XYZ file of C-alpha atoms in Angstrom:
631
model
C -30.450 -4.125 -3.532
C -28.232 -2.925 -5.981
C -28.414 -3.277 -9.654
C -25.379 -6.016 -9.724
C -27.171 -7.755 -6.714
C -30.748 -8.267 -8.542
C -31.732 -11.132 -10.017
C -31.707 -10.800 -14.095
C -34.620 -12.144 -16.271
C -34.314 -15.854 -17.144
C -32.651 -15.323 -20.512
C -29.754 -13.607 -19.419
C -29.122 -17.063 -17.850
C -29.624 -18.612 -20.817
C -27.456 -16.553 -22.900
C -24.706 -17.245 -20.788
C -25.206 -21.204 -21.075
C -25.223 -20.377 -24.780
C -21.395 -18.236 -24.083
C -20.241 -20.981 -22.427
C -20.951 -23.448 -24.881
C -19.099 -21.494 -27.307
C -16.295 -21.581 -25.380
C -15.793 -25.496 -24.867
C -12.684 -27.013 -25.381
C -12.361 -27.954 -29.402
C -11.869 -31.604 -30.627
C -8.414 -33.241 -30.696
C -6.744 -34.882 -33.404
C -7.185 -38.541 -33.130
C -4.685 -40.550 -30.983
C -4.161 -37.046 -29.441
C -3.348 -37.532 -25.741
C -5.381 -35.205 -23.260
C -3.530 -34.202 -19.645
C -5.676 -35.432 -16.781
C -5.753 -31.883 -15.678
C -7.213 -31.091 -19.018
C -9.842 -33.308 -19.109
C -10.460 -32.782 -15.355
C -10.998 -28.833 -16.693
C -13.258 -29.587 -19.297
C -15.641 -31.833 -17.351
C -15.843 -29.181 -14.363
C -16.913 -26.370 -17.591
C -19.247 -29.042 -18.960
C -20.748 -29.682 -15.278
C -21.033 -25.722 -15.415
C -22.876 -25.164 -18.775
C -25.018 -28.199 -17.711
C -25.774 -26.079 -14.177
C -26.988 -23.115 -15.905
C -29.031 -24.564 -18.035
C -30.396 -25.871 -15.618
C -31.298 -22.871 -13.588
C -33.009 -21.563 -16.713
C -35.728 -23.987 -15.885
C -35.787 -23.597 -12.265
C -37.685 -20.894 -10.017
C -36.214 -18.891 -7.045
C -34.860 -19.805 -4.630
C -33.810 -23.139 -6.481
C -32.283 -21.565 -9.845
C -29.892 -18.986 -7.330
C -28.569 -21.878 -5.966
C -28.058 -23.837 -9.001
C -26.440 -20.273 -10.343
C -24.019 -20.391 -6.996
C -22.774 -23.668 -7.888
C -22.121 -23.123 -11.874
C -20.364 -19.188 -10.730
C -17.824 -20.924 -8.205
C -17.273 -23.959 -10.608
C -16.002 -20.815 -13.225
C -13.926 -18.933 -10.472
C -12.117 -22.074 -9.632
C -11.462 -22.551 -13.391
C -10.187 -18.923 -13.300
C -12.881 -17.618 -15.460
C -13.517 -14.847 -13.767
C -15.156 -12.653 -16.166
C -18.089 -15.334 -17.284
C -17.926 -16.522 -13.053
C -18.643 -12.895 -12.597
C -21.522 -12.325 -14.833
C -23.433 -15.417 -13.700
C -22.582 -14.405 -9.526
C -24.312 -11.023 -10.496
C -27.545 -12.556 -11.805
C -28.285 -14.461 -8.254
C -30.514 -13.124 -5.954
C -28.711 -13.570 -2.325
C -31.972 -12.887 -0.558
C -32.946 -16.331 -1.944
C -29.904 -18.264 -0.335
C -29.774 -19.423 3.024
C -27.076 -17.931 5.346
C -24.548 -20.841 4.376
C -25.247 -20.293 0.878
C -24.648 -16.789 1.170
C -21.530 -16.899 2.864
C -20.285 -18.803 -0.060
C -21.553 -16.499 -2.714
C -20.223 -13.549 -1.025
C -16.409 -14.980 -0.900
C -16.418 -16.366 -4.529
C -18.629 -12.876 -5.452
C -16.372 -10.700 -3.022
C -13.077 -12.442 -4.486
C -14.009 -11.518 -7.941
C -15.546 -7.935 -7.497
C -11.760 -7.223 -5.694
C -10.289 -8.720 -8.647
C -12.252 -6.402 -10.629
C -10.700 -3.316 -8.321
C -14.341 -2.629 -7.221
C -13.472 -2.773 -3.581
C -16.180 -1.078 -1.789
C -19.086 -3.061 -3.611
C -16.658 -6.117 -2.212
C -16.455 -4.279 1.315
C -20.471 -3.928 1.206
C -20.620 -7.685 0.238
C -18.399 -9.443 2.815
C -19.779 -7.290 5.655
C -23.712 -7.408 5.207
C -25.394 -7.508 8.461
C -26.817 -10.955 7.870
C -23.418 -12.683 7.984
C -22.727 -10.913 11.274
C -25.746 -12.258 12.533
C -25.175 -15.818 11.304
C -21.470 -16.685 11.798
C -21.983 -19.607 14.531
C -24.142 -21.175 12.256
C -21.573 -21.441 9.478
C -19.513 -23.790 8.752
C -16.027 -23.289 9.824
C -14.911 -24.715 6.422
C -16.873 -21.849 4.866
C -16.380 -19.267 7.030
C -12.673 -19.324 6.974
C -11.691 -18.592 3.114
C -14.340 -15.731 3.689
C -13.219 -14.374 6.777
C -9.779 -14.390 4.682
C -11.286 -12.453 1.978
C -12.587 -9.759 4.285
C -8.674 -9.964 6.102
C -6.880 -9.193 3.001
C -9.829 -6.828 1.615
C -9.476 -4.710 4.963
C -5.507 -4.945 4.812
C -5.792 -3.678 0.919
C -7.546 -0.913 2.160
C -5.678 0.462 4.594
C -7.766 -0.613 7.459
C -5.547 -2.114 9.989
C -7.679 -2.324 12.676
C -10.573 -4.281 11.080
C -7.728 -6.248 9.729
C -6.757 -6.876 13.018
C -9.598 -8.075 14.232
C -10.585 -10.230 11.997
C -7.130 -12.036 11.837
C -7.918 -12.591 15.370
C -11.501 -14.579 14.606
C -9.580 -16.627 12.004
C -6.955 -17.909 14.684
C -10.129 -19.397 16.757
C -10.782 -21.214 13.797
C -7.713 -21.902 11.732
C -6.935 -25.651 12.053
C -4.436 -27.210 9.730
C -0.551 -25.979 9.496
C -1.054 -23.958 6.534
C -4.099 -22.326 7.285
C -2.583 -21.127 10.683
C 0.900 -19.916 8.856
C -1.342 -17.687 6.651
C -2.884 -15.581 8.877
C 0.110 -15.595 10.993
C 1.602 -13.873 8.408
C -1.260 -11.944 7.737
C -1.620 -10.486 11.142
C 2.234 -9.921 11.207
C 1.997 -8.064 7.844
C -0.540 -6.139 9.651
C 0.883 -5.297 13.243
C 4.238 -4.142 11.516
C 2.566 -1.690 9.797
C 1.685 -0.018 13.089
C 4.495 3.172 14.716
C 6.408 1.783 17.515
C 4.677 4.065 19.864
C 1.122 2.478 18.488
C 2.169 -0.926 19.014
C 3.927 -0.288 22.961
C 0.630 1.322 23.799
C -1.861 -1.091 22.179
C 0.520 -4.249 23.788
C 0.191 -2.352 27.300
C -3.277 -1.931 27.098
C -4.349 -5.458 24.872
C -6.791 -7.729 27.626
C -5.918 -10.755 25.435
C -2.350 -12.357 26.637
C -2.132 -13.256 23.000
C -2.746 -9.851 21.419
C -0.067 -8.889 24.037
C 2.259 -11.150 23.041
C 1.615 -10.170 19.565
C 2.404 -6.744 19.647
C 5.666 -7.417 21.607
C 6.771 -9.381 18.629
C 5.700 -6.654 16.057
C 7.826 -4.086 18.460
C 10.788 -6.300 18.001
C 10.497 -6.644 14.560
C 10.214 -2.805 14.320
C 12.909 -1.717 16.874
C 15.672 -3.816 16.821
C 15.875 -4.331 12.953
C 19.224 -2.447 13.029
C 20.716 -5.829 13.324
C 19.712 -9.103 12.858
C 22.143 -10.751 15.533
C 19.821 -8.156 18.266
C 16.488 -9.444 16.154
C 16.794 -13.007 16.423
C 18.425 -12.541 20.793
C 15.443 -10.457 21.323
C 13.387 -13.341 19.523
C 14.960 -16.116 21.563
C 14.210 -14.131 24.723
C 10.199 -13.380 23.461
C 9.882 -17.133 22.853
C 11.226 -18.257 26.055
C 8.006 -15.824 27.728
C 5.669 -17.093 25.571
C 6.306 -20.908 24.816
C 2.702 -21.776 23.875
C 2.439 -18.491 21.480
C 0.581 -19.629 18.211
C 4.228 -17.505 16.583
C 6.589 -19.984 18.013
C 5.054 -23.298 16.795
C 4.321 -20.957 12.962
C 6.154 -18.239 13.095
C 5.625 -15.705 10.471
C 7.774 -16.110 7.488
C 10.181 -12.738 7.980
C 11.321 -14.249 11.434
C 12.186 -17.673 9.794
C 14.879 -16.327 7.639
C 16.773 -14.138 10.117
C 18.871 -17.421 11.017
C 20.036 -17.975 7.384
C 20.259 -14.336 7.339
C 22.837 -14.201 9.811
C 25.034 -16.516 8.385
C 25.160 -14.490 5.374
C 26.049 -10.908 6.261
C 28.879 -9.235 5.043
C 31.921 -8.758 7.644
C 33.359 -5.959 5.583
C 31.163 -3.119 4.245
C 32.158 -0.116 2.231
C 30.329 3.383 2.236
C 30.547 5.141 -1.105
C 29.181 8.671 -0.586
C 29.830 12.390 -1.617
C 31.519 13.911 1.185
C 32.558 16.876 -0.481
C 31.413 19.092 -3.873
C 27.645 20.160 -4.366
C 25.857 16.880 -2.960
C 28.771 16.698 -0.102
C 25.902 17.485 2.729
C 23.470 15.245 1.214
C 26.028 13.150 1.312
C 27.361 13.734 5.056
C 23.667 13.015 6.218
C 23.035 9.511 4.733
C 26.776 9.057 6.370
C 25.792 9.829 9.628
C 22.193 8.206 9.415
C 24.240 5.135 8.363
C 26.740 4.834 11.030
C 23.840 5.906 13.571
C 22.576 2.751 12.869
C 25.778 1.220 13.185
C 26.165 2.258 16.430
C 23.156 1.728 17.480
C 23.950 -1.708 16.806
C 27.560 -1.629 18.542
C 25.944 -0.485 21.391
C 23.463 -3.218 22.401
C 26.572 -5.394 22.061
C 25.640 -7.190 18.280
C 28.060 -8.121 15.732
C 28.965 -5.446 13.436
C 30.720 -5.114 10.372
C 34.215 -3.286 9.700
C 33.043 0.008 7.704
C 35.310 2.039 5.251
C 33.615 5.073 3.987
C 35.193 6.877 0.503
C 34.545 10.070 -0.931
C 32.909 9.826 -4.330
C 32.751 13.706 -4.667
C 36.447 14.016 -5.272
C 38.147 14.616 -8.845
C 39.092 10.712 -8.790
C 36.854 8.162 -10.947
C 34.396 6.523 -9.834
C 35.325 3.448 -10.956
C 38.882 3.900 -9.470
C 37.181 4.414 -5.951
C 34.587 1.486 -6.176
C 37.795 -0.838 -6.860
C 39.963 0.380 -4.111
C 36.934 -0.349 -1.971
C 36.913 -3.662 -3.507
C 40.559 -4.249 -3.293
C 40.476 -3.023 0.493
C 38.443 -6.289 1.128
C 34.854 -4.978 1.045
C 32.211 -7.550 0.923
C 29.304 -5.378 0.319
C 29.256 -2.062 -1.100
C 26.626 0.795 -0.135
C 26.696 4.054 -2.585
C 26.762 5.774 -4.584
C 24.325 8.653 -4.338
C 25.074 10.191 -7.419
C 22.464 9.082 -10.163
C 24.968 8.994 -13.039
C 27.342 7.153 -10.957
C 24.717 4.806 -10.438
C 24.352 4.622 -14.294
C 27.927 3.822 -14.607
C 27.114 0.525 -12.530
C 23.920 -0.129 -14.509
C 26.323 0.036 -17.571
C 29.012 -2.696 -15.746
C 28.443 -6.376 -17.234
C 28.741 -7.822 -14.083
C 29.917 -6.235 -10.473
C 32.732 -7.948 -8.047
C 30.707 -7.781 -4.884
C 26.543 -6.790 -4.106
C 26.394 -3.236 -4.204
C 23.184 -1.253 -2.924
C 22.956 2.147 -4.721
C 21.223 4.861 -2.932
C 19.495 6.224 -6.579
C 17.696 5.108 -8.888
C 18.518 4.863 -12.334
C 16.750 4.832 -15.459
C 16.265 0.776 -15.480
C 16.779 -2.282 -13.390
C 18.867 -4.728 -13.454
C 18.026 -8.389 -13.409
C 21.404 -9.838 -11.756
C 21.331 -10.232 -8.203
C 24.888 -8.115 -8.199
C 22.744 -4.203 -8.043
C 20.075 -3.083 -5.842
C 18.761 0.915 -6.191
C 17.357 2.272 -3.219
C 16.019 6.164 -2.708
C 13.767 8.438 -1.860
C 12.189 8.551 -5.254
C 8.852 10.530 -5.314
C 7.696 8.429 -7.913
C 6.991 5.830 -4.838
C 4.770 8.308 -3.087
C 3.028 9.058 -6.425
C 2.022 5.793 -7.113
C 0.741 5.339 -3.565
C -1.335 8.422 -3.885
C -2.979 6.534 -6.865
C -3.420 3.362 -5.210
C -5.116 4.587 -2.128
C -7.116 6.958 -3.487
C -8.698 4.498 -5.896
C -9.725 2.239 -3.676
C -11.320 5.022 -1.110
C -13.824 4.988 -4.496
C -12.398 8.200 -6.335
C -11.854 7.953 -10.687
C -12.185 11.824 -11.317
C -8.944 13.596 -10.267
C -7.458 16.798 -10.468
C -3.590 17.685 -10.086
C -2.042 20.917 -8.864
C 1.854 20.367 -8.844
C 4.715 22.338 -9.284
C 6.688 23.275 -12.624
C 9.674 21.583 -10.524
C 11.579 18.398 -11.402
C 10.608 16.354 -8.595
C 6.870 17.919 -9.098
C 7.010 16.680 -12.673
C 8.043 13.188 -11.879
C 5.390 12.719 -9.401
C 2.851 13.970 -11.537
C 4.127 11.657 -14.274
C 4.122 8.477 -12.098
C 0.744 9.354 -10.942
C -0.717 9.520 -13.681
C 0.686 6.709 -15.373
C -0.919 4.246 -12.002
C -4.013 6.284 -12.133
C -4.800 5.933 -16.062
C -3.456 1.709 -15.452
C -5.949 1.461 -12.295
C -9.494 2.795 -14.699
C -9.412 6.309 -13.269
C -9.842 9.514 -15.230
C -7.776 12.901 -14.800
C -9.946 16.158 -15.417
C -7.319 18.812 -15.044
C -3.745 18.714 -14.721
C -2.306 22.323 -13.763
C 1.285 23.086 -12.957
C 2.463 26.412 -11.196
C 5.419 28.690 -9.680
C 6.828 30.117 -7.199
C 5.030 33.393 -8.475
C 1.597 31.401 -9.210
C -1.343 33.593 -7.380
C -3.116 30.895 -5.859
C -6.405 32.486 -5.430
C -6.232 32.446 -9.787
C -5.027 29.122 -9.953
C -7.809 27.290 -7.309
C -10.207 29.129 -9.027
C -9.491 28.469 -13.001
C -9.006 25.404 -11.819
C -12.579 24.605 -10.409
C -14.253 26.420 -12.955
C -15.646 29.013 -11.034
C -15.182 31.952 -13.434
C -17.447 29.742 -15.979
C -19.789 29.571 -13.065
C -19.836 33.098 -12.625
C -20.079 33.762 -16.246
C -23.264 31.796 -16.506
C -24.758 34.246 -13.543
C -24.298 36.985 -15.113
C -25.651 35.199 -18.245
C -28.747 34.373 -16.256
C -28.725 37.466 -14.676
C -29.560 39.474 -18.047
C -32.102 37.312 -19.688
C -34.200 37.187 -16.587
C -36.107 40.258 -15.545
C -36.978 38.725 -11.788
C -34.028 38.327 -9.444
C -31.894 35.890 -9.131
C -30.417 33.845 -5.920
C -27.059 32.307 -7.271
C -24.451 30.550 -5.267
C -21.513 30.102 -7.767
C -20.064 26.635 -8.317
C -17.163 24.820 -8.751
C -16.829 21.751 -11.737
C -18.192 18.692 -10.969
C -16.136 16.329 -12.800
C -13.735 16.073 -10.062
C -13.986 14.038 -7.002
C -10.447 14.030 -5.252
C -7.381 16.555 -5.515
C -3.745 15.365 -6.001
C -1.802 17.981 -4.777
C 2.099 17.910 -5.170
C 3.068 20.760 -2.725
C 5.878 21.860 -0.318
C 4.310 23.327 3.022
C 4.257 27.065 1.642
C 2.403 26.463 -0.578
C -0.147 23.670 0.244
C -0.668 26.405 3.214
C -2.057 28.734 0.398
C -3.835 26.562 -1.468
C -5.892 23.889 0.690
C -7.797 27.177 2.115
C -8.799 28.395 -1.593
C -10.568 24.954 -2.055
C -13.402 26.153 0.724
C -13.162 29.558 -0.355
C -14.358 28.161 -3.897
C -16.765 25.910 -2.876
C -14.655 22.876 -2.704
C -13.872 22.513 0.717
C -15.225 19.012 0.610
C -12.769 17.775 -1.955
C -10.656 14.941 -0.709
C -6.705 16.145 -0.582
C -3.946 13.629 -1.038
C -0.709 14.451 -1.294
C 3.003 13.085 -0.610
C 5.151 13.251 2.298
C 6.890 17.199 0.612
C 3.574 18.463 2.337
C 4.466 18.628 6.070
C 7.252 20.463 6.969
C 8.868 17.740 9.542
C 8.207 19.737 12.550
C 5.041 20.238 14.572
C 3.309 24.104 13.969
C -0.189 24.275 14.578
C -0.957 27.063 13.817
C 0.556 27.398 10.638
C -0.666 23.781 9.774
C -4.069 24.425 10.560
C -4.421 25.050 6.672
C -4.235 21.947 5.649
C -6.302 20.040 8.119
C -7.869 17.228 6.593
C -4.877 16.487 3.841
C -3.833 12.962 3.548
C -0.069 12.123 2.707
C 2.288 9.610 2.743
C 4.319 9.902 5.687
C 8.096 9.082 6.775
C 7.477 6.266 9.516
C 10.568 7.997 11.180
C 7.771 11.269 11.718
C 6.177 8.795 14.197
C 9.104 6.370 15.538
C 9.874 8.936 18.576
C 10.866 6.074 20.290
C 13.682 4.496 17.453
C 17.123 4.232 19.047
C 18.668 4.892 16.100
C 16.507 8.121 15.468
C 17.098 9.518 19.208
C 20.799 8.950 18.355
C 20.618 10.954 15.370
C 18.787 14.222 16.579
C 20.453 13.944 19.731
C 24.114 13.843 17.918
C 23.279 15.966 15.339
C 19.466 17.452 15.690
C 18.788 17.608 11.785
C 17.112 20.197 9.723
C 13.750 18.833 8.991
C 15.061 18.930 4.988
C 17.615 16.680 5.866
C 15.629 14.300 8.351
C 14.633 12.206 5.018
C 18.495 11.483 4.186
C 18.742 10.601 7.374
C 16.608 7.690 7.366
C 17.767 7.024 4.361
C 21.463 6.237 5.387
C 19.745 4.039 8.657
C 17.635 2.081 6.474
C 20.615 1.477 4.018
C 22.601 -0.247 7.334
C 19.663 -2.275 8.090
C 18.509 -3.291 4.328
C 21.822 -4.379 2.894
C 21.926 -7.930 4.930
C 18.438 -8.750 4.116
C 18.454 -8.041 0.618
C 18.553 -11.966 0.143
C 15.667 -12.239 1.850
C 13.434 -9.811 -0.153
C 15.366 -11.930 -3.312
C 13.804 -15.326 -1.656
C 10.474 -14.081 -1.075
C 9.631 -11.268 -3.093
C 6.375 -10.588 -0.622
C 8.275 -9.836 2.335
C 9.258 -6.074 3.935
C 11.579 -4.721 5.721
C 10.145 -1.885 7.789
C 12.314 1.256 7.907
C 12.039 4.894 9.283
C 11.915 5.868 5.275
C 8.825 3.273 4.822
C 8.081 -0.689 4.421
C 10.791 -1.901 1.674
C 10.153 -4.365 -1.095
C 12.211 -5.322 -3.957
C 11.154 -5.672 -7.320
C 12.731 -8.280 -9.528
C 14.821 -6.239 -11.653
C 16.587 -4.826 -8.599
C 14.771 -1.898 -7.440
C 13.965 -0.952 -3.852
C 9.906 0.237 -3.871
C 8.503 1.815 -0.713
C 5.585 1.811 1.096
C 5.243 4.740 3.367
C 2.628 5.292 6.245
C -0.901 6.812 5.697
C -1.447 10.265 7.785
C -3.676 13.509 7.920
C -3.437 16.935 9.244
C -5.577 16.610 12.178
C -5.860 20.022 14.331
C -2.490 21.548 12.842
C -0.086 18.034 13.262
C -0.122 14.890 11.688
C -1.456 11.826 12.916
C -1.035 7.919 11.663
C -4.341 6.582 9.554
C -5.317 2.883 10.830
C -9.158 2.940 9.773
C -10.653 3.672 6.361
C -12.168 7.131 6.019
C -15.577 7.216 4.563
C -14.474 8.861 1.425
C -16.628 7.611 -1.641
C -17.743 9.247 -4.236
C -21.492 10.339 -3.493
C -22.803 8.399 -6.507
C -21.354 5.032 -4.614
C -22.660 5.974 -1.342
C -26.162 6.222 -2.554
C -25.549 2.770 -4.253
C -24.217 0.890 -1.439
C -27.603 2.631 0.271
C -29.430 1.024 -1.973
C -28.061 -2.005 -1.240
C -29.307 -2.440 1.729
């Protein structure tokens, strides 16, 4: 077992007693009175003190179980740390299978809390559990089959996800149990391409799973408008009238009604047409009335659109309020980030406007919402996933570029908030020799240094394989395709060619070349959903209208996703949990106003990208031989 997982010597037990008793609540003032919560509080802390002293005095397999009950006592109180410490001193072997089940949720929930996901992966899946699962009691097994739900969903594993939602629904009885994982298998399906989710609902045996996946598709292609949403709804419920969805239907599809009610009749489009970001511009216009059409086309209500051009020599503000005096009820634009700091500046705005930039702050008014492609987003996502795959030690090659700097910046500002350390940070140019910069930055010249060092104090000879540091266990590399095509192949030239590469979406070029691609098999990056939503109406009408440059494809998506956010935006207000899943990535809102966006996992698999739905065994070494141990 591992070291957390041993049993500690008896006066680590009572040390803790003696912790807790220090931390009791202190005397009140005479006459003082004492919520019942309060009190409530300090009796359960009291029964937990009294617990572990207890199990000071007790032998195995008695004193683990008196150690269970004081360490979930303390994570119900929310003392995690102190609930922690005493969860790591029990020795599970000791506990029966019931018993364990309980210590690995309340152990599981706080070693996740503690961002130590894999030791919480190794916990909530040991073999005995899957051996034992009909003898537990449904009232324990469900909060820890929830536990292992979210834990999988956290980690990017959708289809373990999936399938454990599915043994929760044979057990979920009571309304708000069943709503939960409803919404916690919807969370989970939408994440899925369109094509992913048509294939997997042809192919499902289960009628339900079927029926499941047909919802997720019409969440994910007919979000253009909500009037098509909620007709396609009507017409899914009507096939499947006993559907677990219809009597608790996930919490996204309960809004659309109020939704509806709500939208905006008259929308403006403030965009550059014209003057150095006119083509920028022109694409978010056409990805934007794409959409619109799309809409108009499957015969749903649509707005009245007036589209201005913000790249002409008139004021800004002059153009926003001829939009507003025109009637509009919404705005959309503008694109130009100081334009978008004018409106940051305004006290309050006449109508909800949706910027497509970002500014240097939010806003926390409900009149501004800033929506882009910021690479800051992808950054941060990098960081996320990569720590919990089990990687602290990174190293970052980016470029000496604007964008390059600002995802470097945001990265490291997640990774160094998340517990993980950066070893190198290296920027380069257009001019950078590659070979030179892969190897400086893996130390190899110091390796070859301490050959030749070797080499001349030693009179036998001398077998030497150079290699590279070993302070680094995953690569963040910030890249367009030229370049990551250069550099990913130096890693195995240098002895690194098992270094984990993550990188954001800048790394694929948009359009399929194997054989050009081929070096960078194996490199993980956020992906565009709209590289995998072949099948998007509003995406066939846009390369069949206007077949985009694979530069552009981005603003694209960007001007769609604009048509479909701006009517939900009080519905990521409501519930700030919610999505909205667009070809440019699932879309959140922050509470001061900010769009954030989730995009999907891929890798270069055999010269194209493919979607990610299972973790990757991708810990560092040093883990793997722990969770060994473990078992």
């Amino acid at each position: 077992m591992s070291a957390l997982l041993r049993r500690t010597p008896v006066f680590a037990a009572s040390l803790l007693a003696l912790a807790l008793a220090g931390c009791q609540t202190p005397r009140t003032e005479p006459g003082t009175q004492i919520p019942a919560q309060t009190k409530a509080a300090v009796a359960d802390r009291q029964s937990a003190i009294a617990l572990l002293n207890r199990a000071r005095e007790l032998a195995a397999p008695e004193r683990d179980k008196v150690q269970l009950q004081a360490a979930a006592i303390l994570y119900t109180l929310g003392d995690n740390a102190t609930a922690s410490q005493a969860a790591s001193q029990i020795d599970a072997q000791n506990l029966t299978d019931t018993e364990y089940a309980r210590y690995a949720r309340v152990y599981g929930e706080l070693l996740m809390q503690e961002d130590d996901f894999f030791q919480a992966q190794d916990l909530v899946s040991a073999p005995r559990l899957e051996q034992s699962w009909y003898q537990i009691p449904a009232d324990t097994a469900l909060p820890l089959r929830n536990l292992r739900a979210d834990l999988w969903s956290l980690m990017g594993n959708i289809d373990s996800g999936i399938n454990e939602r599915q043994r929760i629904a044979a057990i979920a009885r009571d309304d708000d149990s069943i709503n939960a994982n409803n919404n916690g298998l919807w969370q989970l399906l939408t994440q899925l391409p369109s094509s992913e989710l048509r294939q997997r609902g042809d192919e499902a045996l289960s009628a339900d799973m079927r029926a499941w996946y047909q919802l997720a598709l019409l969440g994910r292609d007919t979000q253009a408008d909500i009037s098509t949403q909620l007709a396609a709804l009507s017409r899914w419920r009507q096939r499947w009238p006993n559907h677990t969805a219809v009597s608790h239907p996930p919490q996204a599809l309960q809004l659309l009604e109020q939704l509806a009610t709500q939208r905006a009749q008259n929308v403006a489009l403030l965009l550059p047409l014209s003057g150095p970001l006119g083509s920028a511009g022109r694409a978010i216009r056409d990805g934007f009335m794409a959409a619109y059409y799309s809409a108009l086309d499957a015969g749903a209500p649509t707005p009245e659109v007036q589209i201005y051009d913000t790249g002409t020599a008139r004021p800004f503000e002059e153009t926003y309020q001829m939009a507003v005096n025109n009637g509009a009820q919404s705005i959309v634009g503008p694109l130009d980030k100081d334009k978008v700091a004018n409106l940051l500046a305004t006290e309050k705005l006449p109508v909800p406007t949706l910027a497509l930039n970002y500014g240097d702050s939010g806003r926390l008014t409900d009149d501004l919402v800033q929506f882009g492609l910021a690479i800051e987003d992808e950054a941060r996502q990098v960081a996320q996933q990569a720590y919990r795959l089990g990687h602290r030690q990174a190293m970052i090659l980016a470029p000496e570029s604007n964008w390059g700097q600002r995802g470097v910046e945001a990265f490291t500002e997640e990774w160094n908030r998340l517990g993980g350390s950066i070893s190198l940070s290296q920027n380069y140019r257009e001019s950078t020799n590659f070979s030179q910069l892969v190897s400086d930055a893996l130390l190899i010249p110091e390796s070859k240094n301490r050959e030749r060092e070797l080499r001349s104090k030693l009179a036998t000879g001398l077998k030497f394989t150079p290699r590279r540091r070993g302070d680094v266990d995953m690569l963040f590399l910030l890249a367009q395709p030229q370049q990551a095509r250069q550099i990913k192949p130096m890693l195995s030239f240098f002895y690194a060619g098992e270094l984990p590469v993550f990188s954001t979406s800048q790394v694929f070029a948009g359009n399929v070349d194997r054989q050009r691609d081929r070096d960078i098999n194996g490199v993980r990056f956020t992906a565009l959903p709209w590289l995998f939503e072949d099948d998007n109406q509003t995406k066939q009408n846009i390369v069949k209208q206007v077949s985009p440059a694979p530069a552009f494809a981005r603003l694209y998506a960007l001007g769609a996703d604009a048509f479909r956010l701006y009517p939900r935006l009080p519905m990521l207000r409501q519930f700030p949990n919610q999505q909205v899943y667009g070809l440019t990535g699932a879309l959140s809102l922050t509470a001061d106003g900010r769009v954030v966006r989730e995009q999907t996992w891929a890798k270069i698999d055999n010269g194209a990208p493919v979607p990610i739905t299972t973790v990757e065994e991708s810990r560092h070494p040093l883990m793997q031989d722990e969770s060994a141990a473990a078992h």
